CSV table of C-alpha atoms in Angstrom, one decimal:
chain,number,residue,atom,x,y,z
V,29,MET,CA,-144.7,109.4,-66.2
V,30,ARG,CA,-142.7,112.1,-67.9
V,31,TRP,CA,-142.7,114.2,-64.7
V,32,ILE,CA,-141.4,111.2,-62.6
V,33,SER,CA,-138.2,110.8,-64.8
V,34,LEU,CA,-137.7,114.6,-64.8
V,35,THR,CA,-137.8,114.7,-61.0
V,36,LYS,CA,-135.3,111.9,-60.9
V,37,TYR,CA,-132.9,113.8,-63.1
V,38,VAL,CA,-133.4,117.0,-61.2
V,39,GLY,CA,-132.8,115.2,-57.9
V,40,ALA,CA,-129.7,113.5,-59.3
V,41,LEU,CA,-128.4,116.8,-60.6
V,42,ALA,CA,-129.0,118.5,-57.2
V,43,MET,CA,-127.2,115.7,-55.4
V,44,PHE,CA,-124.2,116.0,-57.9
V,45,ALA,CA,-124.0,119.7,-57.3
V,46,ALA,CA,-124.1,119.3,-53.6
V,47,VAL,CA,-121.3,116.7,-53.6
V,48,THR,CA,-119.2,118.9,-56.0
V,49,VAL,CA,-119.6,122.0,-53.8
V,50,HIS,CA,-118.7,120.0,-50.7
V,51,ALA,CA,-115.7,118.4,-52.3
V,52,GLN,CA,-114.1,121.6,-53.3
V,53,THR,CA,-111.1,122.5,-51.2
V,54,PRO,CA,-110.8,126.0,-49.9
V,55,PRO,CA,-108.4,128.1,-51.9
V,56,ALA,CA,-104.8,128.3,-50.6
V,57,PRO,CA,-103.9,131.5,-48.8
V,58,PRO,CA,-101.6,133.8,-50.7
V,59,PRO,CA,-98.0,133.1,-50.1
V,60,SER,CA,-96.3,135.2,-47.6
V,61,ASP,CA,-92.7,135.6,-46.9
V,62,PRO,CA,-92.3,136.5,-43.2
V,63,PRO,CA,-89.4,134.1,-42.6
V,64,ALA,CA,-87.3,136.0,-45.1
V,65,ALA,CA,-88.0,139.3,-43.4
V,66,ALA,CA,-87.3,137.7,-40.0
V,67,VAL,CA,-84.0,136.3,-41.2
V,68,GLY,CA,-83.0,139.6,-42.8
V,69,ALA,CA,-84.0,141.6,-39.7
V,70,SER,CA,-81.5,139.8,-37.6
V,71,VAL,CA,-78.5,140.8,-39.8
V,72,ASN,CA,-76.5,143.7,-38.4
V,73,LEU,CA,-73.6,143.9,-40.8
V,74,SER,CA,-72.2,146.7,-42.9
V,75,ILE,CA,-72.5,146.6,-46.7
V,76,PRO,CA,-68.8,145.6,-47.3
V,77,GLN,CA,-69.2,142.8,-44.8
V,78,MET,CA,-72.4,141.6,-46.5
V,79,VAL,CA,-70.7,141.8,-49.9
V,80,GLU,CA,-67.8,139.7,-48.6
V,81,GLY,CA,-70.3,137.2,-47.1
V,82,VAL,CA,-72.1,137.0,-50.5
V,83,ALA,CA,-68.8,136.2,-52.2
V,84,THR,CA,-68.2,133.3,-49.7
V,85,LEU,CA,-71.7,132.1,-50.2
V,86,GLU,CA,-71.2,132.0,-54.0
V,87,ILE,CA,-68.1,129.9,-53.6
V,88,GLN,CA,-69.9,127.5,-51.2
V,89,ILE,CA,-72.9,127.2,-53.6
V,90,ALA,CA,-70.6,126.5,-56.6
V,91,ASP,CA,-68.8,123.9,-54.6
V,92,ASP,CA,-72.0,122.2,-53.5
V,93,ALA,CA,-73.4,122.2,-57.1
V,94,ARG,CA,-70.2,120.8,-58.4
V,95,LYS,CA,-70.2,118.0,-55.9
V,96,MET,CA,-73.9,117.2,-56.7
V,97,PHE,CA,-73.1,116.9,-60.4
V,98,GLN,CA,-70.1,114.6,-59.5
V,99,LEU,CA,-72.5,112.4,-57.5
V,100,ARG,CA,-74.9,112.3,-60.5
V,101,ASP,CA,-71.9,111.1,-62.6
V,102,VAL,CA,-71.2,108.4,-60.0
V,103,ALA,CA,-74.8,107.2,-60.1
V,104,ARG,CA,-74.7,107.1,-63.9
V,105,LYS,CA,-71.4,105.2,-63.8
V,106,ASP,CA,-72.9,102.6,-61.4
V,107,LYS,CA,-76.0,102.4,-63.6
V,108,ASP,CA,-78.2,102.6,-60.6
V,109,VAL,CA,-81.6,104.0,-61.6
V,110,VAL,CA,-82.8,104.5,-58.0
V,111,LYS,CA,-79.8,106.6,-57.0
V,112,LEU,CA,-79.8,108.5,-60.3
V,113,THR,CA,-83.5,109.3,-59.8
V,114,CYS,CA,-82.9,110.5,-56.3
V,115,VAL,CA,-79.9,112.6,-57.4
V,116,ASN,CA,-81.9,114.1,-60.3
V,117,ASP,CA,-84.7,115.1,-57.9
V,118,ARG,CA,-82.2,116.9,-55.7
V,119,LEU,CA,-80.7,118.6,-58.8
V,120,VAL,CA,-84.1,120.0,-59.7
V,121,GLU,CA,-84.5,121.4,-56.2
V,122,LEU,CA,-80.9,122.8,-56.5
V,123,LYS,CA,-81.9,124.6,-59.7
V,124,ALA,CA,-84.9,126.2,-58.0
V,125,GLN,CA,-82.8,127.3,-55.0
V,126,GLN,CA,-80.2,128.7,-57.4
V,127,ASN,CA,-82.9,130.7,-59.2
V,128,ILE,CA,-84.1,132.1,-55.8
V,129,TYR,CA,-80.5,133.0,-55.0
V,130,ASP,CA,-80.0,134.8,-58.3
V,131,GLN,CA,-83.2,136.8,-57.9
V,132,GLU,CA,-82.3,137.9,-54.4
V,133,LYS,CA,-78.7,138.6,-55.4
V,134,GLN,CA,-80.1,141.1,-58.0
V,135,GLN,CA,-82.1,142.8,-55.3
V,136,PHE,CA,-79.1,142.7,-53.0
V,137,SER,CA,-76.9,144.3,-55.7
V,138,ALA,CA,-79.5,147.0,-56.3
V,139,SER,CA,-79.7,147.8,-52.6
V,140,THR,CA,-75.9,147.9,-52.1
V,141,SER,CA,-75.4,150.1,-55.2
V,142,ALA,CA,-77.7,152.6,-53.6
V,143,SER,CA,-75.9,152.2,-50.2
V,144,ASN,CA,-79.2,151.1,-48.7
V,145,THR,CA,-78.3,149.0,-45.7
V,146,ALA,CA,-81.9,148.6,-44.6
V,147,GLY,CA,-82.8,147.1,-48.0
V,148,ALA,CA,-79.7,144.9,-48.3
V,149,ALA,CA,-80.1,143.2,-44.9
V,150,PRO,CA,-83.3,141.3,-45.8
V,151,SER,CA,-81.9,140.2,-49.1
V,152,TYR,CA,-78.7,139.1,-47.4
V,153,GLY,CA,-80.7,137.0,-45.0
V,154,VAL,CA,-82.5,135.3,-47.8
V,155,LEU,CA,-79.2,134.7,-49.6
V,156,ARG,CA,-77.8,133.0,-46.4
V,157,SER,CA,-80.9,130.9,-45.9
V,158,THR,CA,-80.9,129.8,-49.6
V,159,ALA,CA,-77.2,128.8,-49.3
V,160,GLU,CA,-78.1,126.8,-46.2
V,161,GLU,CA,-80.9,125.0,-48.1
V,162,ILE,CA,-78.4,124.2,-50.9
V,163,LYS,CA,-76.0,122.7,-48.4
V,164,LYS,CA,-78.8,120.6,-47.0
V,165,LEU,CA,-79.6,119.4,-50.6
V,166,ARG,CA,-75.9,118.4,-51.0
V,167,GLY,CA,-76.2,116.3,-47.8
V,168,ALA,CA,-79.4,114.7,-49.1
V,169,THR,CA,-77.7,113.9,-52.4
V,170,GLU,CA,-74.8,112.3,-50.6
V,171,ALA,CA,-77.3,110.3,-48.6
V,172,CYS,CA,-78.9,109.1,-51.9
V,173,ILE,CA,-75.6,107.9,-53.2
V,174,GLY,CA,-74.6,106.3,-49.9
V,175,VAL,CA,-71.6,108.5,-49.0
V,176,PRO,CA,-71.0,107.9,-45.3
V,177,GLU,CA,-71.5,110.8,-43.1
V,178,LEU,CA,-68.1,111.1,-41.3
V,179,TYR,CA,-68.2,107.4,-40.4
V,180,LYS,CA,-70.5,108.2,-37.5
V,181,GLN,CA,-69.9,105.3,-35.1
V,182,GLU,CA,-67.6,102.7,-36.3
V,183,SER,CA,-67.5,99.9,-33.9
V,184,ASP,CA,-66.2,96.4,-33.5
V,185,VAL,CA,-68.4,93.4,-33.3
V,186,ASP,CA,-67.4,90.8,-30.9
V,187,VAL,CA,-69.2,87.5,-31.4
V,188,SER,CA,-69.0,84.7,-28.8
V,189,HIS,CA,-70.0,81.2,-29.7
V,190,PRO,CA,-69.7,77.7,-28.2
V,191,ASP,CA,-66.7,75.5,-29.0
V,192,PHE,CA,-67.0,73.6,-32.2
V,193,PRO,CA,-66.0,70.0,-32.0
V,194,ASP,CA,-63.3,69.0,-34.5
V,195,ASP,CA,-62.7,72.7,-35.4
V,196,PRO,CA,-59.8,72.7,-37.9
V,197,THR,CA,-58.8,76.2,-37.0
V,198,THR,CA,-57.9,75.3,-33.4
V,199,THR,CA,-54.9,73.1,-34.3
V,200,ASP,CA,-52.0,73.8,-36.7
V,201,PRO,CA,-52.4,71.5,-39.7
V,202,PHE,CA,-48.6,71.7,-40.4
V,203,GLU,CA,-47.5,70.7,-36.9
V,204,PRO,CA,-46.9,66.9,-36.7
V,205,THR,CA,-49.1,64.9,-34.5
V,206,PHE,CA,-47.5,62.3,-32.3
V,207,GLU,CA,-49.9,59.5,-32.7
V,208,ASP,CA,-48.9,55.9,-33.0
V,209,VAL,CA,-48.9,55.2,-36.7
V,210,GLU,CA,-48.4,51.7,-37.9
V,211,PRO,CA,-45.8,51.7,-40.7
V,212,PRO,CA,-47.1,50.3,-44.0
V,213,GLY,CA,-46.5,46.7,-44.8
V,214,TYR,CA,-44.2,46.1,-47.7
V,215,ALA,CA,-45.0,43.5,-50.2
V,216,SER,CA,-42.3,40.9,-50.8
V,217,PRO,CA,-42.1,38.5,-53.6
V,218,PHE,CA,-41.2,35.7,-51.2
V,219,ALA,CA,-44.1,36.0,-48.8
């Protein structure tokens, strides 16, 4: 009798181990960064041109961040929790993109100080793609708040309907009507 309960426990343990092994997901492959290399490989600029481009990217990123913080203030002012949550999520993504930008800018600065065009080009490509991602985040933040996107297709709506009987808007209420109106009867003390 003791062996029967022991075999039940061993069988249950074996079943549990099989399910656990089967349920494990395969490990994620190590992160690779071929898009950054591909973006950087297509850049054929000199170092001064890249430095000038980085300066304009910094201005654009600062402007985008400032606008996103203004939109957060708008959501706070409206006391709309849904909009505020959406904007805060985008601000977290903005902070991550800014960290990536700062790290790549350090690598870019190191490459440009050594006059290494081959090393600066991939970093410049990553800087450009990060700035584009930040611009997309700004657009997503504006969509959260409800800022219209350039008034896409404003159109008129023409509604046709059947005539309404006794519609007060079809006649002018201040224009006298020429109906036969019986004058009021006056009361007389002698009648």
